Amino acid sequence: MKKWNLIIDVAKCFGCQACAIACHDEYRGNEFPGYAAEMPNHGSRWIDIRQREKGHFPMVEVAYLPVTCNHCDDAPCIKAAKDGAIAKRADGIVIIDPVKAKGQRHLVDACPYGAIHWNDEKQLPQAWPFDAHLLDAGWTRIRGSQVCPTQAMRSVHVEDDEMQRMVREEGLEVLHPEYHTKPRVYYKNLDRYFKAFVGGSVAGAIGGVTECIEGARVSLHRGGQKVAEARSDPYGDFKFQGLDEKSGRYRIEILDERFERKSLEFDLGESSYLGTIELAGKPAARA
Amino acid sequence: MNWGEMKFSVLLYGMSQALRLAAWRYAAFARRLAEKNFTAQIRTFDGSVARHFTFRNGRIASGSGLHPAPDICISVVSAGLGARLFVPWVSQLERIEAMKNFDFKADGPDDLVVWFTQTLLMTRSAGWKYGTAMPDGTTRFVTNTNGGPLFVYVKDGKIVRMTPLEFDGDDAGPWTIRARGKSFTPPHQTTIATHSLCGKSTIYSPHRLLYPMKRVDFDPKGERNPKNRGVSGYQRISWDEALDIVAGEIKRCKTQYGQGAIIANHGSHHTWGNLGYYISSAHKFFNAISHTKVVHNPDSWEGWYWGAMHHYGYSMRLGQTETYSTVEDLMKEAELVVFWAADPEATSGSYSAHEGTIRRQWLHDLGIEVVHIDPYYNHTAALLGGKWFAPKPATDTAMALAIAHVWITEGLYDKQFVAKRSVGFEVWRDYILGKEDGVPKTPEWQEPETGIPAKDVRALARRWGTRKTYLGAGGWGNGHGGACRSATGIQWARSLACLLAMQGMGRPGVNYGHLQWGTPIDLHFYFPGYADGGLSGDIENTGMPISLYQRMPQLPTFNPSSQKVPRLQIPEAILEGKAEGYPWNGKSIEGQFKKFSYPEPGHARIRMFYKYGGASIGTMNETNRYVKAYRTENLDFVVNQSIWFEGEAKFADVILPACTQVERWDISEFAGTGGYALHAQTQLNHRVIFLQHKCIEPLGESKPDYQIFQALASRLGLGAYYSEGMSELDWVKRLFESSDLPKHISWKAFLKKGYFVVPPLPEGRRDPVSLRWFYEGRKKDVPEPHPLPGDYGEEYLKGLQTQSGKFEFECSSLKRFDPDDPERPPIVKYLPSWEGLHTKELCERYPLQLISPHSRFSYHTLSDGKDSPINDIQEHRVLINGYYYWVLRMNTRDAAERGIKQHDLVKIHNDRGAVVCAAHLTQRLPRGVVHAYESSACYEPLGEPGYSVDRGGCINQLTPKRSIAKKVTGTAANSCLVQVTPWDGSGELLAAAGAAVTASTAAHKSSPQPAMAK
């Protein structure tokens, strides 16, 4: 049967918060018996947009990661819940029963993603219920999807086989697969949030004037292996994406036939900008 | 009895029956009839036809003939006219003409007259149905906001949810653009800005004003205690008492002081709706009572209005060029888009939600390069990527001149266009090359100014000069916001205009824009924008005379007082008794040259302030001035009409609670502004017009602005004049009928559904691309009714608005006005900011440059504060020790040098004031630059108001009051030097501020803030 999944494209999320505010609009001031009790006015981020800045001035990136209930197929919260307070529906949606779950504060800690929020006033653990009350009433997508200006958030109603095909074809990932919770929330371009980049700007003197060097061949090496290669752009900039943070020592080599080969080494912590790299002119005799 | 008399008397008899029938059928109507006990007479002047209607405890008695003692009397000159005026299909023009000619009169108390006429009209509207029943038991209504339209789902009189509009199969479909072998079609729905999506929370905010209030120590007949404004609390009073006080003060100030004693001002942005907007209901009332007008500066256009306009005209658009069909042209032709001081993903084109966002996603699909020039790595840059240049604030002009230098020396510009379509290039070229002043404006020359390496500027200039490039300037792409609001804003906009002219503006792929304006929607369908004046009757200060005055005839209004005060100098006018400024005038290029002064000869000094909204402290400059101006004896009386208890509303003597747009009737269009932003709908993917339903009853005792003004007008004998005897819904229908809507949808269907999608033009009939006509030397062919016919030099529609009709690198208008003005010479030159890195002494004390752009998550003061979830967005405010602090962004190293860590509370300050903010450490700013959005809704002084530290976040306390240039009136908010230090918890300003420091944190704890009545 068809089940609900959420696909979030991290590269298209720019932190406009529309999905988070739509979620607040839906659950603040409203009770949906069987689905969700009212959300607190402040502090509960059922859809939480996390933000990261990467790099250094003037080469920076900003990445956003919407985090919400993963509606896991092997959900730790379901196991931790007493009295069947959390249940998985046939369509894949995980619902925290707003009556049975009352007082079960331990459920907040049961979620490894931090997606269950404690409602102090109601003494209730709460999470985003995939707008199930709306889907049951005929809505074809969730509110976050309806308001997303870049269509970065898509609610998908398909057979599991079809979903797995999409996972393969679109290169989708889940948050922390090592938790083995089988989330139904998938991410595209997750590297944008978790992986590091390294970049720099290539410059050199042409006719006695310092210029941006376009088209220089820049290669990235690690442990004696070339791991990537790029050409500098019209501003002399190059950037290598998708590197693991704190992945140790790297070497960069810059080749441009007008200049001496340049090589430099660095340790990669978080994303970094190596600054302007001045290439030395070749001796006149060889020019 | 003649035929006309017979018709009129039958009609009047029918009216009595209609009243009874409506009361029998509709409970709400029956309840209304029970509101008043009185007798109304309708008659001809000579009494040949007459009928009276007596309302007694909800029952109606009616008889023909003259009543001996009617309470009110409505009379017409003849039975023939009466028979035409009292029918549903009445000609509004004939009705208005009859009133103007005194052939149609009303006598008796205004409130009864207006109640009676509105009740008669209600016999028709009582049965109207609206809204769509939904399967979940809610009713779906429609409203429109500054950030886009919303479906409003209501159950049991309470809003359940608000969503953007998803169109259905009956609604017109979207357009498709074919470019580079691909097809692009936007989604079949509307988008919504985050600040509007949170609307439910602000509508039900605990900060709503729910009943009229009076300051506890204000006694209009005794001690007024003006110095306690902003400190003493409020008590609840009845509407009658509040309206009596305000109407009484209006009469008293006019009779005691004379012409001009009442100043009236409103914010830039009200809650949406053509009729409820300030340009409509408020303008009409203020004109009707006579007032000192507050002249708003073109605060989001400054540099374009005072500067770029002199090169190419476009005074109607305040110095921004036309924007037709540029989306398709950019997608088909452009190779590069330069975003300069442009963050459309944050500012949403002002009114157009996220409509442009999806289009800018297509840039990737089309392989079009982008670069960003902005001191802040803004949200558009963060989403789209591309090269980022971060010039120091207010130095962009130097960078622009250096780009021109590269183009000139390397021949990278459209020489043919410059030769044929421009004048004065040689003069400017000689300045750029240094022939005039010995200083060539090279990339190396600009480097120490801007901080941008010369090599980078050269690379950009070459890239730009060899590729078809769109210049996306400001949030709209053709200007608006950003760098134009600084001391060098005029130079910046001018230099950008010159750059685009060098590249041949209007050439395929070369124009203004970044896909924000210029979609292929149908602009040939008439529906007025809010700037067209609504029901204001104001044909002098709105766009009304162009079309709406003919299409919706209405009683005209004129302000008898010619006294004016520039908005940025209201405090000086009140405290010092003098002010002067230059006007916002869209009619001609020269309109801006006519200086005005306060006081106007023979006019009274301001004694009463009628303020509509509470945004001044968050949005004006050096705003402690406004606080001080409120706390002076120079003002006898301050009334504030607001939705929320915030900002300067807390400085009023009497507060009138207004409701939001979802609690009243209105009619409008998505992003339909008209006037100075004509065809702003081209920012949209679908042109949509709305009947804004009254979704819920007004909360508490709050009222629609229209009803508040009408009630005051009635106390001044102006009720019938103000309302024309009509309710808001009657006006809505009149406006519907004035538009092209009835050709496409019936009133009944429109009222029920709440919206209409205007079908896009077929592909072959789309409007011509902006400026192509100019580039190709043809007559102007875009649907823009400007310049005025008399403003063409040679022949109608031939050439630009300038004296030469060409692009003027050397501006003839400035040569005529003042060729020796060093701040605005005929050619654009670089002159460093009068508050910036060149002002050494000030810079030593305040070494950081503050930029304060329009906020991302709130809209001016709308949706900030008010206990909305927007406050939980950590980019907007940060919760520290139980208080939501405004965010100040600063470079990580600048912070480290000051011992400041992430989310530490810091004091940002200069001689003008100090604000406590939460520090956000970032690499998105160069060193030496700090960033905080303007427009906090909350002003919370930690001591004496105006003389202490504010923790509400009103950054504009720090920005300079000085105008961009001496001979203009414009804000230079982005030229502001500050220091940032860890906050020590004190409420005291620095001693250097030279202000009377009278309060401390301890005093704050004793609650200096005015409290709402309990």
mmCIF file of N, CA, C and O in Angstrom, chain B residues 594-657:
data_model
loop_
_atom_site.group_PDB
_atom_site.id
_atom_site.type_symbol
_atom_site.label_atom_id
_atom_site.label_comp_id
_atom_site.label_asym_id
_atom_site.label_seq_id
_atom_site.Cartn_x
_atom_site.Cartn_y
_atom_site.Cartn_z
ATOM 1 N N LYS B 594 11.381 71.684 -5.401
ATOM 2 C CA LYS B 594 10.644 72.769 -4.744
ATOM 3 C C LYS B 594 10.667 72.606 -3.223
ATOM 4 O O LYS B 594 9.930 71.818 -2.645
ATOM 5 N N LYS B 595 11.522 73.403 -2.602
ATOM 6 C CA LYS B 595 11.695 73.320 -1.153
ATOM 7 C C LYS B 595 10.451 73.836 -0.417
ATOM 8 O O LYS B 595 9.801 74.768 -0.883
ATOM 9 N N PHE B 596 10.124 73.199 0.701
ATOM 10 C CA PHE B 596 9.022 73.710 1.530
ATOM 11 C C PHE B 596 9.499 73.849 2.973
ATOM 12 O O PHE B 596 10.476 73.228 3.383
ATOM 13 N N SER B 597 8.815 74.706 3.692
ATOM 14 C CA SER B 597 9.235 74.992 5.061
ATOM 15 C C SER B 597 8.059 74.924 6.016
ATOM 16 O O SER B 597 6.909 75.174 5.639
ATOM 17 N N TYR B 598 8.377 74.609 7.228
ATOM 18 C CA TYR B 598 7.409 74.654 8.323
ATOM 19 C C TYR B 598 7.919 75.679 9.322
ATOM 20 O O TYR B 598 9.114 75.659 9.636
ATOM 21 N N PRO B 599 7.099 76.546 9.875
ATOM 22 C CA PRO B 599 5.660 76.655 9.563
ATOM 23 C C PRO B 599 5.416 77.354 8.234
ATOM 24 O O PRO B 599 6.219 78.175 7.812
ATOM 25 N N GLU B 600 4.311 77.003 7.637
ATOM 26 C CA GLU B 600 3.836 77.667 6.428
ATOM 27 C C GLU B 600 3.328 79.051 6.846
ATOM 28 O O GLU B 600 2.758 79.183 7.926
ATOM 29 N N PRO B 601 3.575 80.066 6.008
ATOM 30 C CA PRO B 601 3.126 81.410 6.408
ATOM 31 C C PRO B 601 1.662 81.441 6.848
ATOM 32 O O PRO B 601 0.800 80.875 6.190
ATOM 33 N N GLY B 602 1.440 82.083 7.986
ATOM 34 C CA GLY B 602 0.076 82.289 8.476
ATOM 35 C C GLY B 602 -0.580 81.054 9.069
ATOM 36 O O GLY B 602 -1.757 81.093 9.419
ATOM 37 N N HIS B 603 0.158 79.984 9.176
ATOM 38 C CA HIS B 603 -0.416 78.765 9.743
ATOM 39 C C HIS B 603 -0.045 78.635 11.220
ATOM 40 O O HIS B 603 0.944 79.199 11.683
ATOM 41 N N ALA B 604 -0.860 77.856 11.914
ATOM 42 C CA ALA B 604 -0.628 77.637 13.342
ATOM 43 C C ALA B 604 0.480 76.611 13.541
ATOM 44 O O ALA B 604 0.729 75.775 12.673
ATOM 45 N N ARG B 605 1.128 76.689 14.695
ATOM 46 C CA ARG B 605 2.059 75.628 15.081
ATOM 47 C C ARG B 605 1.257 74.366 15.418
ATOM 48 O O ARG B 605 0.102 74.417 15.821
ATOM 49 N N ILE B 606 1.903 73.221 15.264
ATOM 50 C CA ILE B 606 1.260 71.940 15.553
ATOM 51 C C ILE B 606 0.927 71.860 17.050
ATOM 52 O O ILE B 606 1.783 72.110 17.894
ATOM 53 N N ARG B 607 -0.306 71.498 17.383
ATOM 54 C CA ARG B 607 -0.684 71.323 18.786
ATOM 55 C C ARG B 607 -1.295 69.953 19.064
ATOM 56 O O ARG B 607 -1.393 69.528 20.202
ATOM 57 N N MET B 608 -1.763 69.311 18.002
ATOM 58 C CA MET B 608 -2.382 67.992 18.181
ATOM 59 C C MET B 608 -1.782 67.030 17.169
ATOM 60 O O MET B 608 -1.540 67.395 16.023
ATOM 61 N N PHE B 609 -1.511 65.800 17.609
ATOM 62 C CA PHE B 609 -0.908 64.792 16.741
ATOM 63 C C PHE B 609 -1.870 63.616 16.647
ATOM 64 O O PHE B 609 -2.190 62.986 17.658
ATOM 65 N N TYR B 610 -2.347 63.350 15.430
ATOM 66 C CA TYR B 610 -3.172 62.164 15.174
ATOM 67 C C TYR B 610 -2.274 61.144 14.510
ATOM 68 O O TYR B 610 -1.905 61.296 13.363
ATOM 69 N N LYS B 611 -1.878 60.131 15.258
ATOM 70 C CA LYS B 611 -0.955 59.128 14.710
ATOM 71 C C LYS B 611 -1.699 57.833 14.468
ATOM 72 O O LYS B 611 -2.420 57.334 15.339
ATOM 73 N N TYR B 612 -1.466 57.308 13.290
ATOM 74 C CA TYR B 612 -2.118 56.104 12.817
ATOM 75 C C TYR B 612 -1.038 55.027 12.770
ATOM 76 O O TYR B 612 -0.109 55.104 11.974
ATOM 77 N N GLY B 613 -1.052 54.084 13.693
ATOM 78 C CA GLY B 613 0.010 53.074 13.779
ATOM 79 C C GLY B 613 1.104 53.530 14.723
ATOM 80 O O GLY B 613 1.104 54.665 15.197
ATOM 81 N N GLY B 614 2.028 52.620 15.000
ATOM 82 C CA GLY B 614 3.012 52.940 16.038
ATOM 83 C C GLY B 614 4.448 52.663 15.673
ATOM 84 O O GLY B 614 5.256 52.309 16.527
ATOM 85 N N ALA B 615 4.817 52.882 14.403
ATOM 86 C CA ALA B 615 6.097 52.358 13.921
ATOM 87 C C ALA B 615 7.263 53.345 13.957
ATOM 88 O O ALA B 615 8.394 52.956 13.665
ATOM 89 N N SER B 616 7.040 54.593 14.294
ATOM 90 C CA SER B 616 8.100 55.603 14.089
ATOM 91 C C SER B 616 9.402 55.276 14.808
ATOM 92 O O SER B 616 10.478 55.450 14.250
ATOM 93 N N ILE B 617 9.310 54.792 16.031
ATOM 94 C CA ILE B 617 10.542 54.611 16.812
ATOM 95 C C ILE B 617 11.390 53.495 16.206
ATOM 96 O O ILE B 617 12.617 53.549 16.220
ATOM 97 N N GLY B 618 10.740 52.520 15.617
ATOM 98 C CA GLY B 618 11.479 51.443 14.971
ATOM 99 C C GLY B 618 11.940 51.761 13.572
ATOM 100 O O GLY B 618 12.882 51.137 13.088
ATOM 101 N N THR B 619 11.311 52.721 12.904
ATOM 102 C CA THR B 619 11.563 52.853 11.468
ATOM 103 C C THR B 619 12.138 54.195 11.010
ATOM 104 O O THR B 619 12.650 54.277 9.902
ATOM 105 N N MET B 620 12.030 55.238 11.799
ATOM 106 C CA MET B 620 12.592 56.524 11.386
ATOM 107 C C MET B 620 14.082 56.573 11.789
ATOM 108 O O MET B 620 14.657 55.555 12.114
ATOM 109 N N ASN B 621 14.696 57.745 11.794
ATOM 110 C CA ASN B 621 16.118 57.827 12.144
ATOM 111 C C ASN B 621 16.317 58.645 13.412
ATOM 112 O O ASN B 621 15.554 59.555 13.698
ATOM 113 N N GLU B 622 17.380 58.311 14.121
ATOM 114 C CA GLU B 622 17.687 58.945 15.402
ATOM 115 C C GLU B 622 16.399 59.111 16.190
ATOM 116 O O GLU B 622 15.949 60.208 16.506
ATOM 117 N N THR B 623 15.791 57.980 16.493
ATOM 118 C CA THR B 623 14.390 58.023 16.890
ATOM 119 C C THR B 623 14.151 58.377 18.353
ATOM 120 O O THR B 623 12.989 58.540 18.748
ATOM 121 N N ASN B 624 15.201 58.550 19.133
ATOM 122 C CA ASN B 624 14.951 59.125 20.456
ATOM 123 C C ASN B 624 14.334 60.520 20.318
ATOM 124 O O ASN B 624 13.671 61.007 21.237
ATOM 125 N N ARG B 625 14.563 61.132 19.147
ATOM 126 C CA ARG B 625 13.944 62.442 18.893
ATOM 127 C C ARG B 625 12.421 62.346 18.953
ATOM 128 O O ARG B 625 11.737 63.241 19.442
ATOM 129 N N TYR B 626 11.891 61.272 18.371
ATOM 130 C CA TYR B 626 10.431 61.118 18.328
ATOM 131 C C TYR B 626 9.884 60.922 19.746
ATOM 132 O O TYR B 626 8.823 61.431 20.092
ATOM 133 N N VAL B 627 10.643 60.161 20.526
ATOM 134 C CA VAL B 627 10.228 59.939 21.907
ATOM 135 C C VAL B 627 10.162 61.279 22.639
ATOM 136 O O VAL B 627 9.183 61.590 23.332
ATOM 137 N N LYS B 628 11.213 62.086 22.470
ATOM 138 C CA LYS B 628 11.246 63.394 23.149
ATOM 139 C C LYS B 628 10.111 64.287 22.653
ATOM 140 O O LYS B 628 9.509 65.041 23.423
ATOM 141 N N ALA B 629 9.829 64.205 21.357
ATOM 142 C CA ALA B 629 8.774 65.060 20.795
ATOM 143 C C ALA B 629 7.411 64.724 21.390
ATOM 144 O O ALA B 629 6.559 65.602 21.549
ATOM 145 N N TYR B 630 7.197 63.448 21.710
ATOM 146 C CA TYR B 630 5.917 63.080 22.301
ATOM 147 C C TYR B 630 5.790 63.584 23.730
ATOM 148 O O TYR B 630 4.697 63.811 24.227
ATOM 149 N N ARG B 631 6.947 63.756 24.408
ATOM 150 C CA ARG B 631 6.903 64.055 25.834
ATOM 151 C C ARG B 631 7.020 65.554 26.107
ATOM 152 O O ARG B 631 7.571 65.966 27.120
ATOM 153 N N THR B 632 6.507 66.346 25.171
ATOM 154 C CA THR B 632 6.629 67.789 25.345
ATOM 155 C C THR B 632 5.262 68.445 25.533
ATOM 156 O O THR B 632 4.248 67.941 25.041
ATOM 157 N N GLU B 633 5.298 69.586 26.203
ATOM 158 C CA GLU B 633 4.070 70.385 26.361
ATOM 159 C C GLU B 633 3.640 71.029 25.061
ATOM 160 O O GLU B 633 2.535 71.552 24.954
ATOM 161 N N ASN B 634 4.548 71.039 24.079
ATOM 162 C CA ASN B 634 4.190 71.638 22.791
ATOM 163 C C ASN B 634 3.028 70.914 22.124
ATOM 164 O O ASN B 634 2.382 71.456 21.240
ATOM 165 N N LEU B 635 2.826 69.669 22.541
ATOM 166 C CA LEU B 635 1.674 68.928 22.025
ATOM 167 C C LEU B 635 0.599 68.894 23.111
ATOM 168 O O LEU B 635 0.801 68.321 24.173
ATOM 169 N N ASP B 636 -0.555 69.503 22.810
ATOM 170 C CA ASP B 636 -1.683 69.469 23.746
ATOM 171 C C ASP B 636 -2.253 68.071 23.841
ATOM 172 O O ASP B 636 -2.729 67.643 24.886
ATOM 173 N N PHE B 637 -2.256 67.416 22.668
ATOM 174 C CA PHE B 637 -3.024 66.173 22.601
ATOM 175 C C PHE B 637 -2.438 65.230 21.566
ATOM 176 O O PHE B 637 -2.061 65.635 20.480
ATOM 177 N N VAL B 638 -2.333 63.961 21.964
ATOM 178 C CA VAL B 638 -1.863 62.914 21.058
ATOM 179 C C VAL B 638 -2.887 61.788 21.054
ATOM 180 O O VAL B 638 -3.234 61.246 22.106
ATOM 181 N N VAL B 639 -3.378 61.460 19.863
ATOM 182 C CA VAL B 639 -4.254 60.292 19.740
ATOM 183 C C VAL B 639 -3.558 59.286 18.842
ATOM 184 O O VAL B 639 -2.939 59.663 17.842
ATOM 185 N N ASN B 640 -3.623 58.030 19.223
ATOM 186 C CA ASN B 640 -3.025 56.989 18.410
ATOM 187 C C ASN B 640 -4.074 55.934 18.078
ATOM 188 O O ASN B 640 -4.754 55.419 18.961
ATOM 189 N N GLN B 641 -4.186 55.652 16.795
ATOM 190 C CA GLN B 641 -5.130 54.636 16.320
ATOM 191 C C GLN B 641 -4.311 53.446 15.851
ATOM 192 O O GLN B 641 -3.613 53.537 14.843
ATOM 193 N N SER B 642 -4.348 52.369 16.599
ATOM 194 C CA SER B 642 -3.463 51.237 16.338
ATOM 195 C C SER B 642 -4.150 49.912 16.581
ATOM 196 O O SER B 642 -5.154 49.842 17.288
ATOM 197 N N ILE B 643 -3.536 48.886 16.037
ATOM 198 C CA ILE B 643 -4.023 47.519 16.255
ATOM 199 C C ILE B 643 -3.366 46.922 17.504
ATOM 200 O O ILE B 643 -4.000 46.210 18.260
ATOM 201 N N TRP B 644 -2.073 47.240 17.674
ATOM 202 C CA TRP B 644 -1.320 46.629 18.788
ATOM 203 C C TRP B 644 -0.787 47.698 19.747
ATOM 204 O O TRP B 644 -0.470 48.822 19.337
ATOM 205 N N PHE B 645 -0.634 47.290 20.976
ATOM 206 C CA PHE B 645 -0.094 48.174 22.010
ATOM 207 C C PHE B 645 1.421 48.032 21.977
ATOM 208 O O PHE B 645 1.995 47.149 22.625
ATOM 209 N N GLU B 646 2.060 48.888 21.206
ATOM 210 C CA GLU B 646 3.504 48.777 21.009
ATOM 211 C C GLU B 646 4.014 50.100 20.445
ATOM 212 O O GLU B 646 3.233 50.951 20.017
ATOM 213 N N GLY B 647 5.356 50.236 20.449
ATOM 214 C CA GLY B 647 5.985 51.409 19.848
ATOM 215 C C GLY B 647 5.404 52.689 20.402
ATOM 216 O O GLY B 647 5.164 52.829 21.601
ATOM 217 N N GLU B 648 5.141 53.643 19.521
ATOM 218 C CA GLU B 648 4.700 54.947 19.996
ATOM 219 C C GLU B 648 3.230 54.981 20.416
ATOM 220 O O GLU B 648 2.783 56.013 20.946
ATOM 221 N N ALA B 649 2.502 53.884 20.206
ATOM 222 C CA ALA B 649 1.125 53.865 20.727
ATOM 223 C C ALA B 649 1.145 54.115 22.230
ATOM 224 O O ALA B 649 0.200 54.665 22.799
ATOM 225 N N LYS B 650 2.245 53.745 22.869
ATOM 226 C CA LYS B 650 2.355 53.903 24.319
ATOM 227 C C LYS B 650 2.644 55.343 24.735
ATOM 228 O O LYS B 650 2.880 55.605 25.913
ATOM 229 N N PHE B 651 2.672 56.253 23.762
ATOM 230 C CA PHE B 651 2.933 57.666 24.078
ATOM 231 C C PHE B 651 1.707 58.538 23.821
ATOM 232 O O PHE B 651 1.809 59.755 23.804
ATOM 233 N N ALA B 652 0.566 57.901 23.620
ATOM 234 C CA ALA B 652 -0.626 58.670 23.287
ATOM 235 C C ALA B 652 -1.417 59.036 24.537
ATOM 236 O O ALA B 652 -1.254 58.438 25.598
ATOM 237 N N ASP B 653 -2.279 60.049 24.394
ATOM 238 C CA ASP B 653 -3.202 60.393 25.474
ATOM 239 C C ASP B 653 -4.456 59.527 25.378
ATOM 240 O O ASP B 653 -5.004 59.099 26.383
ATOM 241 N N VAL B 654 -4.900 59.322 24.143
ATOM 242 C CA VAL B 654 -6.053 58.449 23.910
ATOM 243 C C VAL B 654 -5.667 57.442 22.835
ATOM 244 O O VAL B 654 -5.039 57.801 21.843
ATOM 245 N N ILE B 655 -6.023 56.188 23.055
ATOM 246 C CA ILE B 655 -5.730 55.134 22.080
ATOM 247 C C ILE B 655 -7.039 54.587 21.537
ATOM 248 O O ILE B 655 -7.928 54.196 22.307
ATOM 249 N N LEU B 656 -7.131 54.571 20.196
ATOM 250 C CA LEU B 656 -8.316 54.021 19.536
ATOM 251 C C LEU B 656 -7.945 52.669 18.940
ATOM 252 O O LEU B 656 -7.040 52.582 18.107
ATOM 253 N N PRO B 657 -8.615 51.597 19.363
ATOM 254 C CA PRO B 657 -8.234 50.252 18.905
ATOM 255 C C PRO B 657 -8.816 49.915 17.536
ATOM 256 O O PRO B 657 -10.034 49.859 17.358
#
